[in-house]
């Protein structure tokens, strides 16, 4: 990549300009070196420093130097003579300082060559000139300048602000590594952010895209997808950029929720098993054959389980025990009688017979929950086999695949084999659903809200783009060719603790839930852990023992010695079902027994978890904080604080995830040491909108002003109490929204590790005062899109 050197009299000025530009880069950034101030820390420039910076910025593609004024130019010229490595190609660019840095960073990140980067920087002022009405070029010109073989396509710009800086950066980024010459409006290179911005293209304008070269089709497809998706700026808007009302807003549309672009064969997640019809009767003459079928299927099911039981020690023994249950003579006899005497179908007979054994065992107490769960597993396998359907659970076809599902349970997603599962496409779900959260942390590209995804036949080749939300059936060879370079998200490291440009600290922490997440949090330089999700409980048929929990916690604490680790106690129920809690069917699980409410029915679970956290904390040196999820009343807070205090835990808090908790933040803070706002649930409960519903995704938009006002209520109470308030929902990972949250008074932001570096750059580019103004503007807006616009306008003035 081309490297960039920024020469300025003022280190603060240079850092702020660089940070502003880096906000537009989502993939790998070019090497950027700042040579600012004199050696005795005064305002000024120093040729020797510039020469060192040139050497450090060289990355094989040459170096572009952007200078502020006066002696900066003289120092840069002199530096060329001082550079100890004469081979470095260097261009001193007479560019406007901020625009030049901005254009060169985006252009270099997009893979442009040295002269092109220099030209983009030099021409960067044109965009401003065009904005001010000087020499505005027409959007569409008549003739193509590209060869007749070029691919030409058009798309109407639908996002309200047209092609401003962010869309321009997205286009340049989408074309990185794509081998094609690409022009828009016939004479502007689509690889140049300034050329794109200087189009002045507005909503409703038709953008003409032309490309030739090996990847021409890919290039055109990518740009069209971005344009049609409104550069992801359409939340709350219709296709013409108008504010939407009522029904329109609720139709599902694909949303890319975890980045990466891959190609692979489709594989459908089997449908969940449904209860067989109890009213169907088998004619008497056919009953002996039905009984035989049932017995054969029981034997086959046992054999399937035994064939997997060779794998691992304890797991193998458990599978062997389960296999024996499938052919239990009493069970088969009971089911056979139901066929012989009542004429039930074999699947209905298996359903009832196994259900009755499970009820009897389940009544013996929660410790038998594992057996009950095994029995249901056998029942589901037998019913699927008797009705000719695929076995439940994530299939293993023996080759990589793109998983298609209506939605996925967290246990299914968390257990996905990242070597096999190339991407996830679901019909349901939103950006804060667990499928999305876990896919992001595993680095599996994902698109949610794709209507009829599960109607796509198995084996169909699919291209999935987790940024643009595209899902293309049978992609062309050209489209497939451009998938490799962005196969897995790039992990960038956080270089310094989170802080605004004027030194206001905002701790940048990681959300983790698995051993894989611990590794990426460390790799990305997290300052600590802001949410240790209890995913080690997921998919378990039996609660982990205290010993197991101690080990799980120590594995995290030991890696974050001396740093903060916030452990959340069990957040089971609803979207995180945990079989050991029993199988209580609730008509409305999100409003049912979940989160801290399970402590009332299973106090021993909370007690064991708090003890395990305490033991692990004592054995390690991490600064352990503990918090309870899904709190609604002050009494719950008192009860949790008492339990945690009894366990000897020193720093106790709760999550604010319901409007009731936000409204009582002041009273809650009087009982605990800190609060952490779970914006994913707080949005779902504030808007009464299921966070897993694709149709309601726009209501769960974290930019909803009503949600931000809830946050404001909590931060206001926290400021009065002098206690810390964090945000650990997905809102924390949005670079602009993070500024709003900081402005509202949030003292820590916790997110998927991969987002940390970008959030840190975003904060470092602005002062606390700007954050506060952004917060005010967002809270006072009347819709998510106007909140976004208000903040964007503030940041670009
Ligand atoms: C939240 O609700 O914002 C949160 C962080 O918890 P979870 O996503 O695990 O429900
Ligand atoms: Mg939550």
Coordinates of C-alpha atoms in Angstrom, one line a residue, residues 178-379:
X178 CA -10.9 -5.7 -7.7
X179 CA -9.1 -5.9 -11.0
X180 CA -11.1 -3.4 -13.1
X181 CA -11.1 0.2 -14.4
X182 CA -14.3 1.7 -13.0
X183 CA -15.8 5.1 -13.9
X184 CA -18.9 6.8 -12.7
X185 CA -20.7 9.4 -14.7
X186 CA -18.3 8.5 -17.5
X187 CA -15.3 10.5 -16.4
X188 CA -14.8 10.1 -12.7
X189 CA -12.7 7.3 -11.3
X190 CA -14.8 5.3 -8.8
X191 CA -11.6 4.7 -6.9
X192 CA -11.1 8.3 -6.1
X193 CA -13.2 9.5 -3.1
X194 CA -12.9 13.1 -4.1
X195 CA -13.9 12.4 -7.7
X196 CA -17.0 10.6 -6.3
X197 CA -17.8 13.4 -3.9
X198 CA -17.3 16.0 -6.6
X199 CA -20.2 14.5 -8.5
X200 CA -22.5 16.1 -6.0
X201 CA -24.9 13.2 -6.6
X202 CA -28.1 13.5 -4.7
X203 CA -31.0 11.2 -3.9
X204 CA -33.0 10.7 -7.1
X205 CA -30.0 11.2 -9.4
X206 CA -29.2 8.3 -11.7
X207 CA -25.6 7.1 -11.3
X208 CA -24.0 5.6 -14.3
X209 CA -21.3 3.0 -13.7
X210 CA -18.9 1.7 -16.3
X211 CA -16.2 -0.9 -15.9
X212 CA -13.8 -2.9 -17.9
X213 CA -11.1 -5.4 -17.0
X214 CA -11.1 -8.9 -15.5
X215 CA -13.4 -8.1 -12.5
X216 CA -15.6 -5.6 -14.3
X217 CA -18.8 -7.4 -13.4
X218 CA -17.8 -7.7 -9.8
X219 CA -17.0 -4.0 -9.6
X220 CA -20.3 -3.0 -11.1
X221 CA -22.3 -5.4 -8.9
X222 CA -20.7 -4.1 -5.8
X223 CA -21.3 -0.5 -6.6
X224 CA -24.9 -1.1 -7.6
X225 CA -25.6 -3.1 -4.4
X226 CA -24.2 -0.3 -2.3
X227 CA -26.3 2.3 -4.2
X228 CA -29.5 0.3 -4.0
X229 CA -29.0 -0.4 -0.3
X230 CA -28.7 3.3 0.2
X231 CA -25.2 2.8 1.6
X232 CA -27.0 1.4 4.7
X233 CA -28.3 4.9 5.4
X234 CA -32.0 4.0 4.7
X235 CA -33.2 3.0 8.1
X236 CA -36.6 4.8 8.5
X237 CA -36.6 5.9 4.9
X238 CA -38.3 4.6 1.8
X239 CA -36.5 3.9 -1.5
X240 CA -36.7 7.5 -2.5
X241 CA -35.2 8.7 0.8
X242 CA -38.5 9.9 2.2
X243 CA -39.2 9.4 5.9
X244 CA -41.4 6.2 6.1
X245 CA -44.5 5.8 8.2
X246 CA -46.5 2.8 9.3
X247 CA -46.7 -0.4 7.4
X248 CA -43.9 0.2 4.8
X249 CA -41.3 0.5 7.5
X250 CA -42.1 -3.0 8.8
X251 CA -41.4 -5.1 5.7
X252 CA -38.3 -7.2 6.1
X253 CA -35.3 -6.6 3.9
X254 CA -31.9 -8.2 3.9
X255 CA -29.4 -6.7 6.4
X256 CA -25.7 -7.6 6.4
X257 CA -24.9 -8.1 10.1
X258 CA -21.4 -9.7 10.0
X259 CA -18.9 -8.6 7.4
X260 CA -17.1 -10.8 4.8
X261 CA -17.9 -11.9 1.2
X262 CA -17.9 -15.7 0.5
X263 CA -19.2 -18.2 -1.9
X264 CA -20.4 -21.7 -1.0
X265 CA -23.2 -24.3 -1.5
X266 CA -26.4 -23.8 0.4
X267 CA -27.4 -26.1 3.2
X268 CA -30.7 -25.7 4.9
X269 CA -31.1 -26.0 8.6
X270 CA -33.7 -28.7 9.1
X271 CA -37.1 -27.6 10.3
X272 CA -37.7 -28.0 14.0
X273 CA -39.8 -31.2 14.8
X274 CA -43.5 -30.5 15.3
X275 CA -45.9 -32.5 17.2
X276 CA -47.4 -35.4 15.1
X277 CA -51.2 -35.3 14.5
X278 CA -53.0 -37.2 17.3
X279 CA -56.2 -37.6 15.3
X280 CA -54.8 -39.8 12.5
X281 CA -55.7 -43.5 12.9
X282 CA -53.8 -46.4 11.3
X283 CA -56.2 -49.1 9.9
X284 CA -56.2 -52.3 12.0
X285 CA -54.7 -54.4 9.3
X286 CA -51.7 -52.0 8.9
X287 CA -50.9 -51.8 12.7
X288 CA -48.4 -54.8 12.8
X289 CA -46.4 -53.2 10.0
X290 CA -46.5 -49.8 11.8
X291 CA -45.2 -51.4 15.0
X292 CA -42.3 -53.0 13.0
X293 CA -41.4 -49.6 11.5
X294 CA -41.3 -48.1 14.9
X295 CA -39.0 -50.8 16.2
X296 CA -36.7 -50.5 13.2
X297 CA -36.4 -46.7 13.5
X298 CA -35.6 -47.1 17.2
X299 CA -32.8 -49.5 16.3
X300 CA -31.5 -47.2 13.5
X301 CA -31.6 -44.2 15.9
X302 CA -29.6 -46.1 18.5
X303 CA -27.0 -47.0 15.8
X304 CA -26.7 -43.4 14.6
X305 CA -25.9 -42.3 18.2
X306 CA -23.5 -45.2 18.7
X307 CA -21.6 -44.4 15.5
X308 CA -20.9 -40.9 17.0
X309 CA -20.1 -42.3 20.4
X310 CA -16.7 -43.6 19.3
X311 CA -15.4 -40.0 19.2
X312 CA -14.6 -38.7 22.7
X313 CA -14.4 -40.2 26.2
X314 CA -17.2 -38.8 28.4
X315 CA -19.2 -37.5 25.4
X316 CA -18.9 -41.0 23.9
X317 CA -20.2 -42.6 27.1
X318 CA -23.1 -40.3 27.2
X319 CA -24.1 -41.0 23.6
X320 CA -23.9 -44.7 24.3
X321 CA -26.2 -44.3 27.3
X322 CA -28.6 -42.3 25.1
X323 CA -28.5 -44.9 22.4
X324 CA -29.5 -47.5 25.0
X325 CA -32.5 -45.4 25.9
X326 CA -33.7 -45.4 22.3
X327 CA -34.1 -49.2 22.3
X328 CA -35.3 -49.5 25.9
X329 CA -37.8 -52.5 25.8
X330 CA -40.3 -50.8 28.1
X331 CA -40.4 -47.7 25.9
X332 CA -40.8 -49.7 22.7
X333 CA -43.5 -51.8 24.3
X334 CA -45.5 -48.8 25.5
X335 CA -45.3 -47.2 22.0
X336 CA -46.3 -50.4 20.4
X337 CA -49.4 -50.7 22.6
X338 CA -50.4 -47.2 21.6
X339 CA -50.3 -48.3 17.9
X340 CA -52.0 -51.7 18.5
X341 CA -54.8 -50.5 20.8
X342 CA -55.5 -46.9 19.7
X343 CA -54.3 -47.0 16.1
X344 CA -51.8 -44.1 16.6
X345 CA -49.3 -43.5 13.9
X346 CA -45.8 -44.7 14.8
X347 CA -44.5 -41.1 15.1
X348 CA -47.4 -40.1 17.3
X349 CA -46.9 -43.3 19.4
X350 CA -43.2 -42.5 19.8
X351 CA -44.0 -38.9 20.7
X352 CA -46.4 -39.9 23.5
X353 CA -44.5 -42.8 24.9
X354 CA -41.2 -40.9 25.1
X355 CA -43.0 -37.8 26.4
X356 CA -44.5 -39.8 29.2
X357 CA -41.1 -41.2 30.3
X358 CA -39.6 -37.7 30.2
X359 CA -42.4 -36.4 32.4
X360 CA -41.8 -39.1 35.0
X361 CA -38.1 -38.5 35.0
X362 CA -38.4 -34.7 35.0
X363 CA -40.6 -34.9 38.1
X364 CA -37.6 -36.3 40.0
X365 CA -36.0 -32.9 40.0
X366 CA -33.8 -30.6 38.0
X367 CA -30.7 -32.8 38.3
X368 CA -32.5 -35.2 36.0
X369 CA -32.8 -32.5 33.4
X370 CA -30.0 -34.0 31.3
X371 CA -31.8 -37.3 30.9
X372 CA -35.0 -35.5 29.9
X373 CA -33.2 -33.6 27.3
X374 CA -31.6 -36.8 25.9
X375 CA -35.1 -38.4 25.7
X376 CA -36.4 -35.4 23.7
X377 CA -33.4 -35.7 21.4
X378 CA -34.3 -39.4 20.8
X379 CA -37.9 -38.5 20.2

